[in-house]
Amino acid sequence: MPAATLSPEVMAKYEPVIGLEVHVQLLTATKTFCSCANQFGSAPNTNVCPVCLGLPGALPVLNEKAVEFATLASLAINCEVRERSIFARKNYFYPDLPKGYQISQFDKPLAEHGWIDVPTSDGSTKRIGITRLHMEEDAGKSLHEGFNDSATHTYLDLNRCGTPLAEIVSDPDIRTPDEAFEYLTRLKEILLYCGVSDCNMEEGSLRCDANVSVRLKGAPQFGPKVEVKNVNSFRFIRAALEYEIERQIEVVESGGSNRQETRLWNSAEGRTYTMRSKEQAHDYRYFPEPDLPPLVVSPEFLAETRKKLPELPEARRARMIAEYELAPKDAFTLTATREFADRFEAAAKTARNPRRVANLLLSELGGRLRALGLEQEQSPVSMAGLVLAADLLDENKISSRQLKQLFDVCFEKGEDFAAVYQREKPEQITDASAIEAMIDQVISANPKQVEQYRAGKKTVAGFFVGQAMKASKGQANPALLNELVTKKLEG
Ligand code: ADP
Ligand code: ZN
Ligand code: MG
């Protein structure tokens, strides 16, 4: 079916229902049940052993670090962590699964009943429930492409077998593709802040299956859901959901009914295809893993893990908005990664006026970086340079115009601020009579503004300060200039 073109009126009759299943690889040094390296990019089949290859007689031993990371992630998304969870075998046949089953968790997962808040377009937030977070192991990889005989052969790389995963399942609370995008962005940010995964989608360390159905608004029950697999970026997930919602609505509108099925997203064509219907769905014959005891997360372990929780992005943004008097949008910029926010705050703390550092970072520096398409890491001006610049401004040792000029040099020459400042040491006019002369000129050239000021419009002072500063080529001592402008206007 081609991408539908339904009218907004028709679309508006329906409500999409979306739930997301996210798999993240945990950043442990070794695999879940053996001591093989958990490493992306090794030569094929070099990080393998009898346990992860499923050789007869090999027994799994649980990696405590994997439990710690999964528990940390569970706490970060507000889940209740179960004291005793059970590993279960999920049985299916696939070439990249040498054991013939995946060790996962089924009816007693590690954690349940969580939530994350996502910002909405109207500036409020919406709480998305999290059904569960469970631990499982990854499978290997089938390599279908890139070999001379790829037309007739498939190769197997089993390095990924046994890599620890956390699967995070959302409640069917999401209502739009944008909300899904936002949920994923926030979830990824939280996991990155916790340091439990690198969430690198290109390398497959974060993977998402999207479940979506539509129903007439007000209908008491959900429609049959379609699970869309094989989507490897958040933008594609949004696109796949948009496509799928239209497709499903069109089915209903044309008198048909949707069926529960699994579909694949094809990003080149921008559409989904049926992969298997419900009738073909797997019966995984889950049963408790006989080779592993129940996983016990003791209250002590839980308390220790809770101590390792960092300040999470949302809380950090709220604090920074208050502390640095930021606009919400700017708080997102400053907290984009934990590492960046840490670097900023460590530096800002050392400045006379931390808010000024935030300001410079967002305006002077941010503006230049954006214009040049550069990332923060590529900035010639370091955090220390920003602090120096902020302090100089604060102490009125340079004017903001001089600061702009110094920043220009930094960017032209690729030099940090301290070096440029030391060399250029911009001159300052601190001679009051010289500054007064300039102010007098500006005042006599602008009688209308003087009148406005004297009529009570005190903000016009800023105009005179700007004009006089310009006349001084930015060299007047800003504090002195300010003071003298007021004195002259009042006088
Ligand atoms: P399954 O048994 O097929 O795995 P689950 O009930 O475990 O289904 O749900 C898997 C995901 O699908 C969850 O994220 C859930 O929120 C979502 N989901 C469940 N039912 C629907 C529905 N009718 N429409 C959209 N999403 C749904
Ligand atoms: Zn192994
Ligand atoms: Mg399920």
Short mmCIF file of C-alpha atoms in Angstrom, two decimals, residues 7-479:
data_model
loop_
_atom_site.label_atom_id
_atom_site.label_comp_id
_atom_site.label_asym_id
_atom_site.label_seq_id
_atom_site.Cartn_x
_atom_site.Cartn_y
_atom_site.Cartn_z
CA SER A 7 -7.07 14.41 5.31
CA PRO A 8 -6.31 15.91 8.71
CA GLU A 9 -10.02 15.59 9.55
CA VAL A 10 -9.92 11.83 8.99
CA MET A 11 -6.64 11.46 10.89
CA ALA A 12 -8.11 13.43 13.78
CA LYS A 13 -10.84 10.83 14.32
CA TYR A 14 -8.22 8.32 15.43
CA GLU A 15 -5.87 7.99 18.35
CA PRO A 16 -2.53 6.24 17.88
CA VAL A 17 -1.27 4.08 20.75
CA ILE A 18 2.45 3.42 20.95
CA GLY A 19 4.65 1.35 23.24
CA LEU A 20 8.41 0.99 22.83
CA GLU A 21 10.77 -1.85 23.61
CA VAL A 22 14.36 -0.73 23.94
CA HIS A 23 17.38 -2.99 24.20
CA VAL A 24 20.60 -1.51 25.53
CA GLN A 25 23.93 -3.23 25.76
CA LEU A 26 25.53 -2.71 29.14
CA LEU A 27 29.06 -1.36 29.27
CA THR A 28 30.61 -4.17 31.28
CA ALA A 29 34.18 -5.29 30.59
CA THR A 30 33.08 -8.90 30.20
CA LYS A 31 29.97 -10.74 29.05
CA THR A 32 26.91 -11.66 31.13
CA PHE A 33 27.74 -15.26 31.98
CA CYS A 34 31.40 -15.77 31.02
CA SER A 35 34.66 -13.85 31.15
CA CYS A 36 34.92 -13.13 27.41
CA ALA A 37 35.54 -9.48 26.53
CA ASN A 38 32.40 -7.45 25.85
CA GLN A 39 33.89 -5.47 23.02
CA PHE A 40 32.58 -4.10 19.76
CA GLY A 41 34.73 -4.37 16.64
CA SER A 42 37.01 -7.31 17.50
CA ALA A 43 37.94 -9.76 14.74
CA PRO A 44 34.99 -12.14 14.23
CA ASN A 45 34.68 -15.05 16.65
CA THR A 46 37.62 -14.05 18.83
CA ASN A 47 35.68 -13.16 22.00
CA VAL A 48 34.06 -16.55 22.47
CA CYS A 49 34.28 -19.47 24.89
CA PRO A 50 32.40 -22.69 25.68
CA VAL A 51 29.84 -20.77 27.78
CA CYS A 52 28.82 -18.17 25.21
CA LEU A 53 29.04 -20.74 22.40
CA GLY A 54 26.71 -22.99 24.35
CA LEU A 55 28.99 -26.03 24.27
CA PRO A 56 27.68 -29.00 26.23
CA GLY A 57 28.49 -28.92 29.93
CA ALA A 58 29.51 -25.25 30.07
CA LEU A 59 27.78 -23.40 32.91
CA PRO A 60 26.88 -19.70 33.16
CA VAL A 61 28.13 -17.55 36.05
CA LEU A 62 26.40 -14.19 36.44
CA ASN A 63 28.48 -11.01 36.05
CA GLU A 64 27.83 -8.80 39.08
CA LYS A 65 28.69 -5.64 37.17
CA ALA A 66 25.88 -6.38 34.71
CA VAL A 67 23.48 -6.64 37.63
CA GLU A 68 24.77 -3.37 39.05
CA PHE A 69 24.30 -1.55 35.73
CA ALA A 70 20.84 -3.00 35.18
CA THR A 71 19.87 -2.06 38.72
CA LEU A 72 21.27 1.44 38.32
CA ALA A 73 19.29 1.90 35.10
CA SER A 74 16.17 0.57 36.83
CA LEU A 75 16.49 3.12 39.62
CA ALA A 76 17.17 5.93 37.17
CA ILE A 77 13.85 5.25 35.44
CA ASN A 78 11.99 5.06 38.74
CA CYS A 79 11.37 1.32 38.71
CA GLU A 80 10.81 -0.90 41.74
CA VAL A 81 13.62 -3.43 41.85
CA ARG A 82 12.58 -6.95 42.75
CA GLU A 83 14.62 -8.62 45.48
CA ARG A 84 14.42 -12.02 43.77
CA SER A 85 14.14 -12.11 40.01
CA ILE A 86 14.28 -15.21 37.86
CA PHE A 87 16.28 -15.92 34.73
CA ALA A 88 14.35 -17.82 32.10
CA ARG A 89 15.16 -19.57 28.87
CA LYS A 90 13.57 -18.11 25.79
CA ASN A 91 13.74 -20.92 23.26
CA TYR A 92 14.02 -20.34 19.54
CA PHE A 93 16.14 -21.50 16.69
CA TYR A 94 18.30 -19.04 14.84
CA PRO A 95 21.82 -19.47 13.45
CA ASP A 96 23.21 -16.63 15.57
CA LEU A 97 21.94 -18.30 18.75
CA PRO A 98 24.14 -21.35 19.24
CA LYS A 99 22.57 -22.47 22.52
CA GLY A 100 19.11 -22.63 20.95
CA TYR A 101 17.82 -20.37 23.68
CA GLN A 102 18.47 -16.93 25.06
CA ILE A 103 18.80 -16.42 28.79
CA SER A 104 16.30 -13.69 29.62
CA GLN A 105 13.79 -12.90 32.33
CA PHE A 106 10.10 -13.55 31.93
CA ASP A 107 7.42 -13.30 34.59
CA LYS A 108 9.74 -12.12 37.38
CA PRO A 109 11.87 -9.41 35.81
CA LEU A 110 14.49 -7.40 37.68
CA ALA A 111 12.40 -4.24 37.82
CA GLU A 112 8.88 -2.94 37.14
CA HIS A 113 6.51 0.02 37.44
CA GLY A 114 8.82 2.85 36.46
CA TRP A 115 8.30 6.04 34.48
CA ILE A 116 10.05 8.91 32.82
CA ASP A 117 8.74 12.40 32.23
CA VAL A 118 9.07 13.78 28.73
CA PRO A 119 8.64 17.40 27.72
CA THR A 120 5.64 18.10 25.49
CA SER A 121 5.17 20.69 22.77
CA ASP A 122 3.05 22.90 25.05
CA GLY A 123 5.91 23.26 27.53
CA SER A 124 4.58 20.84 30.14
CA THR A 125 5.68 17.27 30.72
CA LYS A 126 3.99 13.94 30.22
CA ARG A 127 4.71 10.87 32.30
CA ILE A 128 5.32 7.69 30.29
CA GLY A 129 5.02 4.51 32.31
CA ILE A 130 7.69 1.84 32.15
CA THR A 131 6.32 -1.65 32.41
CA ARG A 132 9.56 -3.41 33.15
CA LEU A 133 13.30 -3.59 32.85
CA HIS A 134 14.71 -7.08 32.57
CA MET A 135 18.16 -8.51 32.03
CA GLU A 136 19.02 -10.77 29.13
CA GLU A 137 21.90 -11.76 26.91
CA ASP A 138 22.45 -10.69 23.33
CA ALA A 139 22.70 -13.09 20.38
CA GLY A 140 25.47 -13.24 17.78
CA LYS A 141 25.34 -11.65 14.36
CA SER A 142 24.64 -13.07 10.92
CA LEU A 143 26.70 -11.32 8.28
CA HIS A 144 24.76 -11.29 5.03
CA GLU A 145 26.83 -8.77 3.14
CA GLY A 146 30.37 -7.79 2.28
CA PHE A 147 31.89 -11.13 1.28
CA ASN A 148 32.72 -12.35 -2.23
CA ASP A 149 30.26 -15.17 -1.84
CA SER A 150 27.60 -13.20 0.00
CA ALA A 151 25.13 -14.08 -2.74
CA THR A 152 25.17 -17.68 -1.61
CA HIS A 153 26.62 -17.65 1.91
CA THR A 154 25.92 -16.12 5.29
CA TYR A 155 28.70 -15.82 7.86
CA LEU A 156 28.37 -15.85 11.61
CA ASP A 157 30.15 -13.68 14.14
CA LEU A 158 29.43 -14.92 17.64
CA ASN A 159 31.39 -12.22 19.50
CA ARG A 160 28.15 -10.57 20.55
CA CYS A 161 26.71 -13.78 22.05
CA GLY A 162 26.23 -13.27 25.76
CA THR A 163 26.67 -9.51 25.78
CA PRO A 164 24.60 -8.15 28.68
CA LEU A 165 21.40 -6.34 27.73
CA ALA A 166 18.74 -4.49 29.60
CA GLU A 167 15.37 -4.52 27.88
CA ILE A 168 13.19 -1.59 28.83
CA VAL A 169 9.52 -1.90 27.91
CA SER A 170 7.25 1.12 28.03
CA ASP A 171 3.55 1.08 28.81
CA PRO A 172 1.31 1.86 25.83
CA ASP A 173 1.20 5.49 26.99
CA ILE A 174 2.75 7.19 23.99
CA ARG A 175 0.30 8.91 21.64
CA THR A 176 2.32 10.52 18.87
CA PRO A 177 5.50 9.84 16.88
CA ASP A 178 6.99 13.02 18.38
CA GLU A 179 6.33 11.75 21.88
CA ALA A 180 8.04 8.49 20.96
CA PHE A 181 11.04 10.42 19.69
CA GLU A 182 11.13 12.48 22.87
CA TYR A 183 10.78 9.41 25.10
CA LEU A 184 13.71 7.74 23.37
CA THR A 185 15.83 10.86 23.55
CA ARG A 186 15.22 11.25 27.28
CA LEU A 187 15.72 7.55 27.97
CA LYS A 188 19.01 7.53 26.10
CA GLU A 189 20.14 10.64 27.94
CA ILE A 190 19.37 9.04 31.31
CA LEU A 191 21.26 5.86 30.41
CA LEU A 192 24.23 7.87 29.21
CA TYR A 193 24.25 9.95 32.40
CA CYS A 194 24.28 6.70 34.39
CA GLY A 195 27.18 5.43 32.31
CA VAL A 196 25.56 2.02 31.90
CA SER A 197 25.63 2.00 28.10
CA ASP A 198 27.18 3.99 25.27
CA CYS A 199 23.78 3.85 23.53
CA ASN A 200 25.51 3.86 20.16
CA MET A 201 22.78 2.99 17.67
CA GLU A 202 25.13 2.51 14.72
CA GLU A 203 26.97 -0.16 16.66
CA GLY A 204 23.72 -1.66 17.88
CA SER A 205 24.22 -0.87 21.55
CA LEU A 206 20.76 0.69 21.59
CA ARG A 207 17.99 -0.93 19.57
CA CYS A 208 14.30 -0.18 19.53
CA ASP A 209 11.17 -2.03 18.44
CA ALA A 210 8.10 0.15 18.13
CA ASN A 211 4.58 -1.17 18.79
CA VAL A 212 1.74 0.85 17.36
CA SER A 213 -2.00 0.59 16.91
CA VAL A 214 -4.83 3.00 16.16
CA ARG A 215 -8.34 3.28 17.52
CA LEU A 216 -11.23 5.64 17.11
CA LYS A 217 -10.95 8.36 19.74
CA GLY A 218 -12.90 7.35 22.80
CA ALA A 219 -12.93 3.65 21.89
CA PRO A 220 -12.65 1.54 25.05
CA GLN A 221 -10.04 -0.88 23.72
CA PHE A 222 -6.75 -0.71 21.89
CA GLY A 223 -6.59 -1.88 18.31
CA PRO A 224 -4.40 -4.80 17.26
CA LYS A 225 -0.78 -3.74 17.45
CA VAL A 226 1.91 -3.86 14.83
CA GLU A 227 5.48 -4.30 16.00
CA VAL A 228 7.94 -2.49 13.76
CA LYS A 229 11.45 -3.90 13.86
CA ASN A 230 14.73 -3.06 12.21
CA VAL A 231 14.67 0.68 12.80
CA ASN A 232 18.11 2.05 13.53
CA SER A 233 17.68 5.72 14.38
CA PHE A 234 15.25 7.75 16.43
CA ARG A 235 14.32 9.78 13.36
CA PHE A 236 13.50 6.62 11.43
CA ILE A 237 11.39 5.38 14.34
CA ARG A 238 9.40 8.59 14.16
CA ALA A 239 9.08 8.21 10.39
CA ALA A 240 8.12 4.53 10.67
CA LEU A 241 5.44 5.40 13.23
CA GLU A 242 4.07 8.20 11.06
CA TYR A 243 3.86 5.86 8.11
CA GLU A 244 2.35 3.04 10.13
CA ILE A 245 -0.32 5.24 11.74
CA GLU A 246 -1.49 6.48 8.36
CA ARG A 247 -1.41 3.01 6.92
CA GLN A 248 -3.48 1.57 9.75
CA ILE A 249 -6.01 4.39 9.63
CA GLU A 250 -6.38 3.90 5.91
CA VAL A 251 -7.11 0.20 6.45
CA VAL A 252 -9.89 1.04 8.88
CA GLU A 253 -11.23 3.88 6.75
CA SER A 254 -11.52 1.59 3.76
CA GLY A 255 -13.61 -0.84 5.75
CA GLY A 256 -10.90 -3.34 6.62
CA SER A 257 -9.40 -4.25 9.95
CA ASN A 258 -5.81 -4.32 11.08
CA ARG A 259 -4.19 -7.51 12.23
CA GLN A 260 -1.52 -8.12 14.81
CA GLU A 261 1.75 -8.61 13.01
CA THR A 262 5.44 -7.84 12.91
CA ARG A 263 6.59 -5.49 10.17
CA LEU A 264 9.99 -4.34 8.98
CA TRP A 265 10.90 -0.73 8.29
CA ASN A 266 12.62 -0.02 5.00
CA SER A 267 14.28 3.37 5.32
CA ALA A 268 15.17 3.61 1.61
CA GLU A 269 11.51 3.30 0.64
CA GLY A 270 10.16 5.00 3.75
CA ARG A 271 7.61 2.25 4.41
CA THR A 272 7.03 -0.92 6.40
CA TYR A 273 6.56 -4.49 5.13
CA THR A 274 4.91 -7.49 6.71
CA MET A 275 7.48 -9.81 8.26
CA ARG A 276 5.25 -12.26 10.05
CA SER A 277 1.65 -12.36 11.20
CA LYS A 278 0.45 -13.37 14.63
CA GLU A 279 -0.20 -16.92 13.44
CA GLN A 280 3.47 -17.24 12.67
CA ALA A 281 4.52 -15.72 15.99
CA HIS A 282 7.03 -17.60 18.10
CA ASP A 283 6.09 -19.67 21.06
CA TYR A 284 9.21 -19.28 23.10
CA ARG A 285 8.36 -21.96 25.67
CA TYR A 286 9.85 -19.90 28.47
CA PHE A 287 10.94 -21.83 31.55
CA PRO A 288 13.14 -20.97 34.52
CA GLU A 289 16.85 -21.27 33.72
CA PRO A 290 17.95 -24.41 35.55
CA ASP A 291 21.65 -23.47 35.52
CA LEU A 292 21.21 -20.20 37.42
CA PRO A 293 19.83 -19.53 40.89
CA PRO A 294 17.33 -16.71 41.38
CA LEU A 295 18.98 -13.31 41.11
CA VAL A 296 18.98 -11.74 44.56
CA VAL A 297 19.31 -7.97 44.81
CA SER A 298 19.77 -7.47 48.54
CA PRO A 299 18.64 -4.25 50.24
CA GLU A 300 22.33 -3.50 50.87
CA PHE A 301 23.27 -3.93 47.21
CA LEU A 302 20.29 -1.80 46.23
CA ALA A 303 21.30 0.95 48.66
CA GLU A 304 24.91 0.88 47.45
CA THR A 305 23.75 1.10 43.86
CA ARG A 306 21.39 3.94 44.64
CA LYS A 307 24.37 5.91 45.95
CA LYS A 308 25.95 5.60 42.51
CA LEU A 309 23.06 7.37 40.80
CA PRO A 310 24.26 10.64 39.33
CA GLU A 311 22.15 13.77 39.33
CA LEU A 312 19.83 12.90 36.44
CA PRO A 313 19.33 15.18 33.44
CA GLU A 314 15.88 16.46 34.32
CA ALA A 315 16.79 17.30 37.91
CA ARG A 316 20.02 18.83 36.76
CA ARG A 317 18.27 21.06 34.26
CA ALA A 318 15.81 22.26 36.91
CA ARG A 319 18.65 23.08 39.29
CA MET A 320 20.73 24.80 36.62
CA ILE A 321 17.78 26.87 35.40
CA ALA A 322 17.50 28.27 38.91
CA GLU A 323 21.20 28.54 39.62
CA TYR A 324 22.30 30.19 36.37
CA GLU A 325 18.98 31.84 35.51
CA LEU A 326 18.72 29.94 32.25
CA ALA A 327 15.95 29.64 29.72
CA PRO A 328 14.79 26.00 29.56
CA LYS A 329 16.13 25.64 26.03
CA ASP A 330 19.57 26.76 27.22
CA ALA A 331 19.45 24.28 30.08
CA PHE A 332 19.06 21.52 27.48
CA THR A 333 22.12 22.81 25.65
CA LEU A 334 24.26 22.88 28.80
CA THR A 335 23.21 19.41 29.92
CA ALA A 336 23.42 17.73 26.53
CA THR A 337 25.96 15.32 27.98
CA ARG A 338 26.92 14.73 31.57
CA GLU A 339 30.56 15.20 30.72
CA PHE A 340 29.92 18.62 29.17
CA ALA A 341 27.68 19.77 32.01
CA ASP A 342 30.35 18.63 34.49
CA ARG A 343 33.07 20.53 32.67
CA PHE A 344 30.93 23.64 32.47
CA GLU A 345 29.95 23.58 36.11
CA ALA A 346 33.44 22.81 37.39
CA ALA A 347 34.72 25.84 35.48
CA ALA A 348 31.81 28.15 36.24
CA LYS A 349 32.26 27.50 39.96
CA THR A 350 35.68 29.14 39.80
CA ALA A 351 34.39 32.33 38.17
CA ARG A 352 33.42 35.50 40.01
CA ASN A 353 30.01 35.26 38.42
CA PRO A 354 29.06 31.76 37.21
CA ARG A 355 25.96 33.08 35.43
CA ARG A 356 28.15 35.18 33.21
CA VAL A 357 30.10 32.08 32.18
CA ALA A 358 26.84 30.39 31.22
CA ASN A 359 25.85 33.46 29.27
CA LEU A 360 29.08 33.70 27.36
CA LEU A 361 29.05 30.01 26.64
CA LEU A 362 25.55 30.19 25.20
CA SER A 363 25.75 33.50 23.38
CA GLU A 364 29.24 34.61 22.36
CA LEU A 365 30.77 31.17 22.10
CA GLY A 366 27.66 29.21 21.17
CA GLY A 367 26.74 31.69 18.45
CA ARG A 368 30.15 31.46 16.81
CA LEU A 369 30.26 27.67 17.03
CA ARG A 370 26.78 27.37 15.54
CA ALA A 371 27.64 29.73 12.70
CA LEU A 372 30.69 27.63 11.86
CA GLY A 373 28.95 24.30 12.39
CA LEU A 374 31.43 23.34 15.11
CA GLU A 375 30.88 21.19 18.18
CA GLN A 376 31.77 22.41 21.66
CA GLU A 377 34.77 20.08 21.68
CA GLN A 378 36.13 21.91 18.64
CA SER A 379 35.96 25.31 20.29
CA PRO A 380 39.25 27.22 20.35
CA VAL A 381 38.10 28.91 23.56
CA SER A 382 38.35 26.51 26.50
CA MET A 383 36.21 26.57 29.62
CA ALA A 384 39.13 28.19 31.44
CA GLY A 385 39.26 30.81 28.69
CA LEU A 386 35.57 31.50 29.15
CA VAL A 387 36.03 31.92 32.89
CA LEU A 388 38.84 34.41 32.31
CA ALA A 389 36.71 36.33 29.81
CA ALA A 390 33.77 36.38 32.23
CA ASP A 391 35.97 37.60 35.08
CA LEU A 392 37.50 40.36 32.97
CA LEU A 393 34.03 41.53 32.01
CA ASP A 394 32.93 41.30 35.57
CA GLU A 395 35.83 43.39 36.80
CA ASN A 396 35.26 45.89 33.99
CA LYS A 397 38.73 45.24 32.68
CA ILE A 398 37.36 44.78 29.20
CA SER A 399 34.18 45.96 27.54
CA SER A 400 31.83 43.53 25.88
CA ARG A 401 32.84 45.01 22.57
CA GLN A 402 36.47 44.22 23.32
CA LEU A 403 35.45 40.76 24.36
CA LYS A 404 33.80 40.26 20.99
CA GLN A 405 36.96 41.43 19.25
CA LEU A 406 39.11 39.07 21.33
CA PHE A 407 36.79 36.18 20.56
CA ASP A 408 37.02 37.03 16.88
CA VAL A 409 40.80 36.66 17.11
CA CYS A 410 40.46 33.38 19.00
CA PHE A 411 38.36 31.98 16.17
CA GLU A 412 40.51 33.45 13.39
CA LYS A 413 43.72 32.06 14.82
CA GLY A 414 42.37 29.00 16.59
CA GLU A 415 43.85 30.24 19.87
CA ASP A 416 42.47 30.09 23.37
CA PHE A 417 41.26 33.24 25.07
CA ALA A 418 44.08 33.58 27.63
CA ALA A 419 46.78 33.61 24.97
CA VAL A 420 44.95 36.17 22.83
CA TYR A 421 44.19 38.38 25.81
CA GLN A 422 47.82 38.31 27.01
CA ARG A 423 49.07 39.35 23.59
CA GLU A 424 46.46 41.91 22.66
CA LYS A 425 45.85 43.36 26.15
CA PRO A 426 43.19 45.74 24.81
CA GLU A 427 43.61 49.28 25.96
CA GLN A 428 41.17 50.85 28.35
CA ILE A 429 40.32 54.48 28.67
CA THR A 430 40.01 55.23 32.37
CA ASP A 431 40.48 58.95 32.08
CA ALA A 432 37.14 60.40 33.24
CA SER A 433 37.47 63.66 31.36
CA ALA A 434 38.19 61.87 28.09
CA ILE A 435 35.12 59.70 28.56
CA GLU A 436 33.00 62.68 29.54
CA ALA A 437 33.98 64.45 26.35
CA MET A 438 32.69 61.53 24.33
CA ILE A 439 29.47 61.39 26.29
CA ASP A 440 28.92 65.13 25.80
CA GLN A 441 29.19 64.66 22.07
CA VAL A 442 26.68 61.84 22.03
CA ILE A 443 24.30 63.82 24.20
CA SER A 444 24.37 66.90 22.03
CA ALA A 445 23.90 64.78 18.90
CA ASN A 446 20.77 63.11 20.30
CA PRO A 447 18.51 65.73 21.89
CA LYS A 448 15.36 63.65 21.33
CA GLN A 449 16.68 60.78 23.43
CA VAL A 450 17.77 63.20 26.14
CA GLU A 451 14.24 64.50 26.27
CA GLN A 452 12.87 60.99 26.56
CA TYR A 453 15.24 60.25 29.40
CA ARG A 454 14.32 63.38 31.28
CA ALA A 455 10.64 62.56 30.72
CA GLY A 456 11.24 59.43 32.77
CA LYS A 457 12.28 56.79 30.23
CA LYS A 458 15.38 55.73 32.16
CA THR A 459 16.15 52.81 29.86
CA VAL A 460 17.35 55.30 27.25
CA ALA A 461 20.56 55.48 29.31
CA GLY A 462 21.52 52.20 27.67
CA PHE A 463 21.39 53.87 24.29
CA PHE A 464 23.84 56.55 25.40
CA VAL A 465 26.16 54.01 26.99
CA GLY A 466 26.15 52.05 23.71
CA GLN A 467 26.78 55.14 21.59
CA ALA A 468 29.54 56.47 23.84
CA MET A 469 31.18 53.04 24.00
CA LYS A 470 31.09 52.93 20.23
CA ALA A 471 32.68 56.37 20.09
CA SER A 472 35.46 55.10 22.35
CA LYS A 473 35.98 52.17 19.98
CA GLY A 474 34.98 49.92 22.84
CA GLN A 475 37.87 51.10 24.94
CA ALA A 476 36.10 53.06 27.66
CA ASN A 477 36.06 51.45 31.06
CA PRO A 478 32.49 50.16 31.16
CA ALA A 479 31.82 50.87 34.83
#
